[in-house]
PDB file of C-alpha atoms in Angstrom:
ATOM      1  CA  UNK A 263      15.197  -9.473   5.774  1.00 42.00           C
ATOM      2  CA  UNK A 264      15.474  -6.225   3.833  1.00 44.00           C
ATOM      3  CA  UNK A 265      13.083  -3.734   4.155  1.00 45.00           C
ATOM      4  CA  UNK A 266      12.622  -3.476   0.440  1.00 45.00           C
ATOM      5  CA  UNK A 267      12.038  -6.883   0.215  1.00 48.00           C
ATOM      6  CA  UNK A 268       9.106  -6.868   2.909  1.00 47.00           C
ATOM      7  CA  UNK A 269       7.747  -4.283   1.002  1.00 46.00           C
ATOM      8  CA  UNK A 270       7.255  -5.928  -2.374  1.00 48.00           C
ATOM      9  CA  UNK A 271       5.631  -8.782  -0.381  1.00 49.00           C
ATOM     10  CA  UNK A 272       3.483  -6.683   0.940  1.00 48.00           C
ATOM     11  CA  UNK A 273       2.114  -4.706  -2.375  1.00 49.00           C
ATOM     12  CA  UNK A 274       1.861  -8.072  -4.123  1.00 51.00           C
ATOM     13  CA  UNK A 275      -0.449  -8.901  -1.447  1.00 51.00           C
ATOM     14  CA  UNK A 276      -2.538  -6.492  -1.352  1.00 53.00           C
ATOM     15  CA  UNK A 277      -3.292  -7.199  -4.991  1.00 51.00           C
ATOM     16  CA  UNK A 278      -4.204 -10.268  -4.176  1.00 51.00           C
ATOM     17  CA  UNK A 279      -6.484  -9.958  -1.191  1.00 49.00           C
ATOM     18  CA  UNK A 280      -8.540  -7.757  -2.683  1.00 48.00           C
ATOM     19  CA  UNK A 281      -9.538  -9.486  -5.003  1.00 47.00           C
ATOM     20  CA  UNK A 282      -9.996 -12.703  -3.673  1.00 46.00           C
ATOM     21  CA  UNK A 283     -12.571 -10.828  -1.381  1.00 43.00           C
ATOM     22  CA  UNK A 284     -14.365  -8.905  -3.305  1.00 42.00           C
ATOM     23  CA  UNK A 285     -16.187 -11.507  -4.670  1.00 42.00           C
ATOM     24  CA  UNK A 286     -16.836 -13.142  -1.712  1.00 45.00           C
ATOM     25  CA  UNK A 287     -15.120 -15.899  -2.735  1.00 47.00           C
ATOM     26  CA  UNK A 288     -12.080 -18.246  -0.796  1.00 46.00           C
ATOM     27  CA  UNK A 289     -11.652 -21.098  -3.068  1.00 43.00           C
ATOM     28  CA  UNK A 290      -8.190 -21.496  -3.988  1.00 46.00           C
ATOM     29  CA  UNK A 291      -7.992 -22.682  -7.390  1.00 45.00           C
ATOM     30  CA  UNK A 292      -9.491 -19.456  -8.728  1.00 42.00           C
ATOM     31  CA  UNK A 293      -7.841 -18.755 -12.307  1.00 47.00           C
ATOM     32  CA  UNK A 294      -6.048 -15.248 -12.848  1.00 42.00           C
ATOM     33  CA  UNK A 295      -8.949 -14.038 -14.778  1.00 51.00           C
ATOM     34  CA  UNK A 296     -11.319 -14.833 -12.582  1.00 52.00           C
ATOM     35  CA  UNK A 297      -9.140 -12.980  -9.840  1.00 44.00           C
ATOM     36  CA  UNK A 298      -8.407  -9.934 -12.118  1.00 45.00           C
ATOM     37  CA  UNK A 299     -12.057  -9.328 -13.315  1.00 55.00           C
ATOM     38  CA  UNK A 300     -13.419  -8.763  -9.648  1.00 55.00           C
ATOM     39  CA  UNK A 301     -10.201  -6.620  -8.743  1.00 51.00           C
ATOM     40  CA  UNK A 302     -11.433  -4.506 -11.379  1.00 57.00           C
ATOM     41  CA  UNK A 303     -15.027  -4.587 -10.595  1.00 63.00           C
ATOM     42  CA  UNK A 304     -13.787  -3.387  -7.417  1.00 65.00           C
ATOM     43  CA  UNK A 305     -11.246  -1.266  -8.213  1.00 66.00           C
ATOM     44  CA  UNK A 306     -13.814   1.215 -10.963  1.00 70.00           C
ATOM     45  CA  UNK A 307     -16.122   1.663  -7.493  1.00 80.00           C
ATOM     46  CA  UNK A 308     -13.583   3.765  -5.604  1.00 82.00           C
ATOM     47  CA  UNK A 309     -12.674   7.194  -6.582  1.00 88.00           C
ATOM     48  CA  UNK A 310     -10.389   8.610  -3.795  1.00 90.00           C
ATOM     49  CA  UNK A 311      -9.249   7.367  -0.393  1.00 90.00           C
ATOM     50  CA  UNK A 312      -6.929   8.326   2.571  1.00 93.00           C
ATOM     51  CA  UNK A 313      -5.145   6.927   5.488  1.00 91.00           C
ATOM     52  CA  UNK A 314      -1.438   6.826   7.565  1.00 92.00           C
ATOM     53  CA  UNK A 315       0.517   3.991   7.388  1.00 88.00           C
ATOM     54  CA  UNK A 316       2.404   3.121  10.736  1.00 89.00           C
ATOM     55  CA  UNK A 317       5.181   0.591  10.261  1.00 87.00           C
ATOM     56  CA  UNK A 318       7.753  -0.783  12.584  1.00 90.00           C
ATOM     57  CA  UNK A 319      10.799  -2.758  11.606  1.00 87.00           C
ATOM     58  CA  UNK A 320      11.935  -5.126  14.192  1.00 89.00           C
ATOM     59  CA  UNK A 321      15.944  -5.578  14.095  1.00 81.00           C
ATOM     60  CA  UNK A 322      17.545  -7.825  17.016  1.00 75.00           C
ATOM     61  CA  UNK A 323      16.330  -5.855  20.254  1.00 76.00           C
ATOM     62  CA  UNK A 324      15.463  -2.370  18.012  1.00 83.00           C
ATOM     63  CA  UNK A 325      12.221  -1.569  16.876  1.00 87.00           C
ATOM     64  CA  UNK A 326      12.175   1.090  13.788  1.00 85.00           C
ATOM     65  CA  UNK A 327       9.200   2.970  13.525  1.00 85.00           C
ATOM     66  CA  UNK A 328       8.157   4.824  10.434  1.00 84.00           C
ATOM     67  CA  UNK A 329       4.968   6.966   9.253  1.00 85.00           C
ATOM     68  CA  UNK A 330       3.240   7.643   6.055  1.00 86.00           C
ATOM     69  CA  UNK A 331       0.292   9.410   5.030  1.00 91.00           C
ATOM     70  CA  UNK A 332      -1.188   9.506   1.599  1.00 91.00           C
ATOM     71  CA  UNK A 333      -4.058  11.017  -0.366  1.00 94.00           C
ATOM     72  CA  UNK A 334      -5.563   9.494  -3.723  1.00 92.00           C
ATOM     73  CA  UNK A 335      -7.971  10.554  -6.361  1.00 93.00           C
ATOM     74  CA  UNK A 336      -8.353   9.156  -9.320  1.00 89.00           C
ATOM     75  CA  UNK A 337      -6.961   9.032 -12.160  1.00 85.00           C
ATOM     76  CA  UNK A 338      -3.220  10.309 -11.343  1.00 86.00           C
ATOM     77  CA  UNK A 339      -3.410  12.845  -7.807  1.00 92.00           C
ATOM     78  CA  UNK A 340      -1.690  11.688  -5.379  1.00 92.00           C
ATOM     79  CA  UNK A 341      -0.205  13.653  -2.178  1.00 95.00           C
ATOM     80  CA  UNK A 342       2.253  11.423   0.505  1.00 92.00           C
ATOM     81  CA  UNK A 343       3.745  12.928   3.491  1.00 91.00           C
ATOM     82  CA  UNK A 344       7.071  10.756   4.661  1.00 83.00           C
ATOM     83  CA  UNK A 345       8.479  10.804   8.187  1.00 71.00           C
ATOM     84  CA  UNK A 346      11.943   9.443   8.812  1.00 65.00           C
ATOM     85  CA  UNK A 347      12.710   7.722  11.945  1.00 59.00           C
ATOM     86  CA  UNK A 348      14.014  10.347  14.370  1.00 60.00           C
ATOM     87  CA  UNK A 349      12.899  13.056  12.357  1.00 66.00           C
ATOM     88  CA  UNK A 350      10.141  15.846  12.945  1.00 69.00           C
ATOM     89  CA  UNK A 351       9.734  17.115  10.007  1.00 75.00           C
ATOM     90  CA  UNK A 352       7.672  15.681   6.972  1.00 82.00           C
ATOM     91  CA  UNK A 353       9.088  15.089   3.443  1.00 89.00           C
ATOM     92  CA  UNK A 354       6.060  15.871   0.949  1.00 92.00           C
ATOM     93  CA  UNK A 355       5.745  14.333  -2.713  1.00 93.00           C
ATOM     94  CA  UNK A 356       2.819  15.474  -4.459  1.00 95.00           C
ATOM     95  CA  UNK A 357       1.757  14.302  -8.110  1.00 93.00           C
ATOM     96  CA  UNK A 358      -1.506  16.781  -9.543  1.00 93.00           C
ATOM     97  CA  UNK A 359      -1.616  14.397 -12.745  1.00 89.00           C
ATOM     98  CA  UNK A 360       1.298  16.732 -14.692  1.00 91.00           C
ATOM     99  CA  UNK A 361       3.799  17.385 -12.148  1.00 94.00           C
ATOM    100  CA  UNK A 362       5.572  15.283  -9.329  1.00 94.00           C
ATOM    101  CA  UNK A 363       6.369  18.272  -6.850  1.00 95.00           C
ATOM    102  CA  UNK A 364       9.247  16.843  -4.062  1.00 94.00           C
ATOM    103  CA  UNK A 365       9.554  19.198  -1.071  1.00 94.00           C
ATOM    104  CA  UNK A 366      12.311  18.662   1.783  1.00 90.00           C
ATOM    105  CA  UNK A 367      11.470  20.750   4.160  1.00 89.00           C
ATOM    106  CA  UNK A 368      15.428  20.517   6.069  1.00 86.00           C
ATOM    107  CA  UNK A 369      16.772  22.170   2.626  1.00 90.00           C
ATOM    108  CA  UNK A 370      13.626  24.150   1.663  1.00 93.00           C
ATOM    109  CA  UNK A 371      14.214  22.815  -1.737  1.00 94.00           C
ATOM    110  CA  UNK A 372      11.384  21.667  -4.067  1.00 95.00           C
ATOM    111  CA  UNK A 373      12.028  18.982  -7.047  1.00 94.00           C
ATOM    112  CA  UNK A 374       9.586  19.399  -9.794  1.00 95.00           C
ATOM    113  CA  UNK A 375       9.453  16.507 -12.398  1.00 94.00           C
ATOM    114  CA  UNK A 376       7.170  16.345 -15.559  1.00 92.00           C
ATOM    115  CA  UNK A 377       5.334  13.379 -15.220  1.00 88.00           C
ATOM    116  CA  UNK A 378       5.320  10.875 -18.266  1.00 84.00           C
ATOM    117  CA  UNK A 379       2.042  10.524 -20.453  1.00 77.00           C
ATOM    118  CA  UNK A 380       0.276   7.357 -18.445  1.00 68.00           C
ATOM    119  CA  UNK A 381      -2.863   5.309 -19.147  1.00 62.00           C
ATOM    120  CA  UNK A 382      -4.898   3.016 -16.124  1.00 60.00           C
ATOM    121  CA  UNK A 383      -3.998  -0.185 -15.774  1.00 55.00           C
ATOM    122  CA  UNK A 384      -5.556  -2.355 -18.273  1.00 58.00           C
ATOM    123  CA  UNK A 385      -7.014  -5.954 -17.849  1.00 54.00           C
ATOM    124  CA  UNK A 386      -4.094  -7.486 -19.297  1.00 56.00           C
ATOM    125  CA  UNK A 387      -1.499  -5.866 -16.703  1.00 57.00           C
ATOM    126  CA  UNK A 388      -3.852  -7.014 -13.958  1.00 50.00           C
ATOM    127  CA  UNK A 389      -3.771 -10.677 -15.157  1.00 53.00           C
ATOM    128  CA  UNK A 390       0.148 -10.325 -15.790  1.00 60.00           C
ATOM    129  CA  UNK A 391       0.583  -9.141 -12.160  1.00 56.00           C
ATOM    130  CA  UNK A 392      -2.120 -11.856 -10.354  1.00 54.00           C
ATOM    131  CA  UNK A 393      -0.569 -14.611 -12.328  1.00 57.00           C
ATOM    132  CA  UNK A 394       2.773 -14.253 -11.208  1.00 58.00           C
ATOM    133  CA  UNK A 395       1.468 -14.153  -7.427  1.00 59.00           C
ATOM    134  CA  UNK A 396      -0.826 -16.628  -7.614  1.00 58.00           C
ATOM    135  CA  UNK A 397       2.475 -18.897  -8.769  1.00 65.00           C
ATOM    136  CA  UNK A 398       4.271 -17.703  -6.227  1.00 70.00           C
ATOM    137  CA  UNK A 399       2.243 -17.703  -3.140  1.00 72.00           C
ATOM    138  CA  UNK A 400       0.005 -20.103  -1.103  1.00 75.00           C
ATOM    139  CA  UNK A 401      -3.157 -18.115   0.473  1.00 73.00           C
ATOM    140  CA  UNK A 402      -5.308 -18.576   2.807  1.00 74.00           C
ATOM    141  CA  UNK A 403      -8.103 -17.983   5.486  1.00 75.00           C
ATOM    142  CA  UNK A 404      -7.571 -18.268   8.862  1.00 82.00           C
ATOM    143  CA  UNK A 405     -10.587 -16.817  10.168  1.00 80.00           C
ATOM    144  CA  UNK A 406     -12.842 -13.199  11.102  1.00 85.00           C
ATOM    145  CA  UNK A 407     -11.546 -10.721  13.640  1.00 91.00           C
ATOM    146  CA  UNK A 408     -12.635  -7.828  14.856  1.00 92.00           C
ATOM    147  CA  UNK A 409      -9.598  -5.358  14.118  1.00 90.00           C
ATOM    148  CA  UNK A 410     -10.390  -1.386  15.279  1.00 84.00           C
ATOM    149  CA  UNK A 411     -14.603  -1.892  15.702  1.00 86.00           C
ATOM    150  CA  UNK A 412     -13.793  -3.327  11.990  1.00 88.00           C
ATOM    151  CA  UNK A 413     -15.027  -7.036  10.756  1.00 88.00           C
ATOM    152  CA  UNK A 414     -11.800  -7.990   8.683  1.00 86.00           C
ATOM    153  CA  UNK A 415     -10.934 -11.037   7.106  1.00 79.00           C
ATOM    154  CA  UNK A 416      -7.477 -13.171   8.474  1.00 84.00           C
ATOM    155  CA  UNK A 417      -5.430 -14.056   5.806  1.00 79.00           C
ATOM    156  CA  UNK A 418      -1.856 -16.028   5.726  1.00 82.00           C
ATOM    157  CA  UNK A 419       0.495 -16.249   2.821  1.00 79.00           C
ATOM    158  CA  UNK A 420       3.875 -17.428   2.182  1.00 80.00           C
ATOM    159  CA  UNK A 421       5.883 -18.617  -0.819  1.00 79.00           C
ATOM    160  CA  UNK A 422       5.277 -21.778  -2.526  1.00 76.00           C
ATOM    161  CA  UNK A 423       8.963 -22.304  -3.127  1.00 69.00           C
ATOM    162  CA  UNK A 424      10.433 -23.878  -0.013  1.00 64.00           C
ATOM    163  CA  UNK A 425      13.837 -24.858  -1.468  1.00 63.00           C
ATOM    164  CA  UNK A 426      17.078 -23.927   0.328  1.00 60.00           C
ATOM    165  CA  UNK A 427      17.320 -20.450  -1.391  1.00 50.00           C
ATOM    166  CA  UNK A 428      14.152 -19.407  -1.125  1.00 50.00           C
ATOM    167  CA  UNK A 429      12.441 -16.649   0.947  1.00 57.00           C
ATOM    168  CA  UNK A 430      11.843 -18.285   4.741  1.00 71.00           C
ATOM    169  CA  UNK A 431       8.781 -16.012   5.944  1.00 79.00           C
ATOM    170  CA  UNK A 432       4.933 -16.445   6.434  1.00 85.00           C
ATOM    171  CA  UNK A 433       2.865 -12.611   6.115  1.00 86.00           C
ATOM    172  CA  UNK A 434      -0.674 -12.262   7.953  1.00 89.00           C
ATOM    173  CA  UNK A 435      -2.972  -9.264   6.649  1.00 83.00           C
ATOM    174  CA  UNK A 436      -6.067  -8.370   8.049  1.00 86.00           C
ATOM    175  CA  UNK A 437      -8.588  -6.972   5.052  1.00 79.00           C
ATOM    176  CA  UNK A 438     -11.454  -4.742   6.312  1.00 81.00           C
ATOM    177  CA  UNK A 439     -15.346  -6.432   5.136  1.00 77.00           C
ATOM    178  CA  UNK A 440     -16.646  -3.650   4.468  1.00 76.00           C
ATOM    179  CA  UNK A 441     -13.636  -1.611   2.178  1.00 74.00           C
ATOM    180  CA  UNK A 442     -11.873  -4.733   1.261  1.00 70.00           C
ATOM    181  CA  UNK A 443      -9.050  -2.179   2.005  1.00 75.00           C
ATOM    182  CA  UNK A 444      -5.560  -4.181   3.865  1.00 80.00           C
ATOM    183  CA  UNK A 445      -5.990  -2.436   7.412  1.00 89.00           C
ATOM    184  CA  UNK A 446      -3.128  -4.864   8.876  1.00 91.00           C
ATOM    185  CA  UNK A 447       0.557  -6.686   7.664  1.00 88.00           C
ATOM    186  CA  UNK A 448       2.420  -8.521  10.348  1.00 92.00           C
ATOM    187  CA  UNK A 449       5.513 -10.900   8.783  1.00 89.00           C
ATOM    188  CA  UNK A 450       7.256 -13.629  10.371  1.00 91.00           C
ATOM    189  CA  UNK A 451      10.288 -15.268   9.713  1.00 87.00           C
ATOM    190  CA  UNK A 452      11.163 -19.133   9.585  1.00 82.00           C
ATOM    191  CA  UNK A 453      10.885 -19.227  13.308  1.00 86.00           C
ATOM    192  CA  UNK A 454       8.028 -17.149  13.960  1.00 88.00           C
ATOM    193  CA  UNK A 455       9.458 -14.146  14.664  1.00 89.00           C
ATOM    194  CA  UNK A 456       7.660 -10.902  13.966  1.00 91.00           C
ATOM    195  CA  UNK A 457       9.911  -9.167  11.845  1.00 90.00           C
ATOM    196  CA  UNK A 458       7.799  -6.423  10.600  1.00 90.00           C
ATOM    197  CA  UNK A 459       4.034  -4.598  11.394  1.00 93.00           C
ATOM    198  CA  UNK A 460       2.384  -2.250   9.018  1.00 90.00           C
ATOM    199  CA  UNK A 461      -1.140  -0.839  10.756  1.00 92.00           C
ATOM    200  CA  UNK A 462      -3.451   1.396   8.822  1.00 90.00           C
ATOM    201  CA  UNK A 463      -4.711   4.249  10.308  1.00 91.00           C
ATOM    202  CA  UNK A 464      -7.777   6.382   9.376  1.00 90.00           C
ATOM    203  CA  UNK A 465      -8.736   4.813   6.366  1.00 88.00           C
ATOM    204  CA  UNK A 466     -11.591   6.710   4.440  1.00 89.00           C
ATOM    205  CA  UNK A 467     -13.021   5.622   1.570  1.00 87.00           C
ATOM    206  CA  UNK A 468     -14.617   7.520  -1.335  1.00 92.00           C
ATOM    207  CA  UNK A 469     -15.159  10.517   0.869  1.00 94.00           C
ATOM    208  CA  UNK A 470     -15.388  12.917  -2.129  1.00 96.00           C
ATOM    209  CA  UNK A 471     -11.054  14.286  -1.671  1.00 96.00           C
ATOM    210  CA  UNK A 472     -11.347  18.025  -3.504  1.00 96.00           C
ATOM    211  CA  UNK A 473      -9.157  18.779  -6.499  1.00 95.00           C
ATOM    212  CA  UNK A 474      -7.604  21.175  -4.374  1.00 95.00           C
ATOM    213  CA  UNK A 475      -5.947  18.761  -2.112  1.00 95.00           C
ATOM    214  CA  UNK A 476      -3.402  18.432  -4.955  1.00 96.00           C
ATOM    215  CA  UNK A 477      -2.160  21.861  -5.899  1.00 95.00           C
ATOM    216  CA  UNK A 478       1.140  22.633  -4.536  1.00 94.00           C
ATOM    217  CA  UNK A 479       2.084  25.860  -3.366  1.00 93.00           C
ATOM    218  CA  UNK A 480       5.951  26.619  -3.041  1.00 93.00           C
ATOM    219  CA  UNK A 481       6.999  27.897   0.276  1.00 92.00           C
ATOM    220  CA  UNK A 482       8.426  31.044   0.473  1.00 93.00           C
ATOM    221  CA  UNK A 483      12.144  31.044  -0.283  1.00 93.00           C
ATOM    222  CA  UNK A 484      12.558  27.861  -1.470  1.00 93.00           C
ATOM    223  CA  UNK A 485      14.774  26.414  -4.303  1.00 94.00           C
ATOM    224  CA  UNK A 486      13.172  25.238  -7.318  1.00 94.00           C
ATOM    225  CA  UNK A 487      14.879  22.477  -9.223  1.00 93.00           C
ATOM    226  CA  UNK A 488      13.093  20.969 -12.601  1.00 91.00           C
ATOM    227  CA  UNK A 489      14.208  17.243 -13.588  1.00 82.00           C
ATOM    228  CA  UNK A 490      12.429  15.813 -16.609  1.00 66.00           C
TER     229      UNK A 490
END
């Protein structure tokens, strides 16, 4: 399965699983709005969070490891380090709400990209985005495990569409009580293989991130190029 693929699974669950959760709630049959109004009850009650995202790929015999850290504040700051497999060094993309600042450290070359006028997600985008899963996707509980000294709730999905071209895989995620944050992604294939693992590392939640996390300072000698 392609990477890119396991990846949109994984973002369209976390949508999901959050707000199933947040309201306490594991029936099924909940309708879209339902879904989308505690996702946004939730989502107005954090400001900023943090963590590192470890993720291995498993290929035939190969495993391929990968690491990501982020930083978010609300409304638009955002700072991501990126590790390539094999690699030392750390590719960093920062966004401070009016620029996207890109800096690979191999070339010492910074991109710097004016960043589009953009609102929050609205009510309406939420319920576009749920409804689609929710017709997509069969969820559900498989238990409570302790995951890191962390209560988190055991959830399964995999697609509704079972014909002979669809998607053959089955995702569990492991969503913290006490966050609601995803902490854990494993995916299977048809046979019940583990094809991928995403673990999430030193989450912290609404732990009051500085502005100042998000201004970028160039290194010394490095090329500028503007986009945008």
């Amino acid at each position: 399965m392609k990477i890119k693929k396991i990846f949109k699974s994984m973002l369209l669950l976390i949508f999901i699983t959050l707000a199933l959760f947040t309201s306490g709630c594991t029936e099924k049959n909940l309708s879209a709005e339902d879904i989308a109004t505690q996702m946004l009850e939730k989502q107005d009650s954090i400001q900023d969070y943090s963590y590192t995202m470890h993720s291995t790929y498993y290929t035939g015999e190969k495993a391929i490891e990968t690491e990501f850290k982020t930083i978010y504040k609300k409304p638009h700051m955002i700072k991501n380090f990126m590790q390539e497999p094999g690699k030392e060094e750390e590719t960093l993309v920062l966004s401070d709400g009016e620029f996207r600042w890109t800096y690979i450290p191999g070339t010492n070359t910074v991109m710097k990209t004016k960043l589009p006028k953009t609102s929050e997600i609205t009510k309406s985008d939420y319920l576009t985005l749920i409804g689609i899963t929710l017709n997509d996707t069969n969820v559900s509980l498989l238990g409570v495990e302790k995951l890191d000294n962390r209560e988190t709730y055991l959830l399964k999905t995999s697609p509704k569409d079972t014909g002979e071209s669809a998607a053959q895989y089955y995702t569990k995620v492991w969503v913290d009580k006490e966050t609601w944050m995803p902490l854990k992604y494993e995916m299977y294939d048809s046979s019940g293989n583990l094809t991928a693992k995403v673990e999430i590392w030193d989450l912290k939640v609404n732990s009051g991130i500085p502005d100042s996390e998000f201004v970028f300072n160039i290194p010394d000698g490095a090329e500028i190029k503007t986009t945008g």
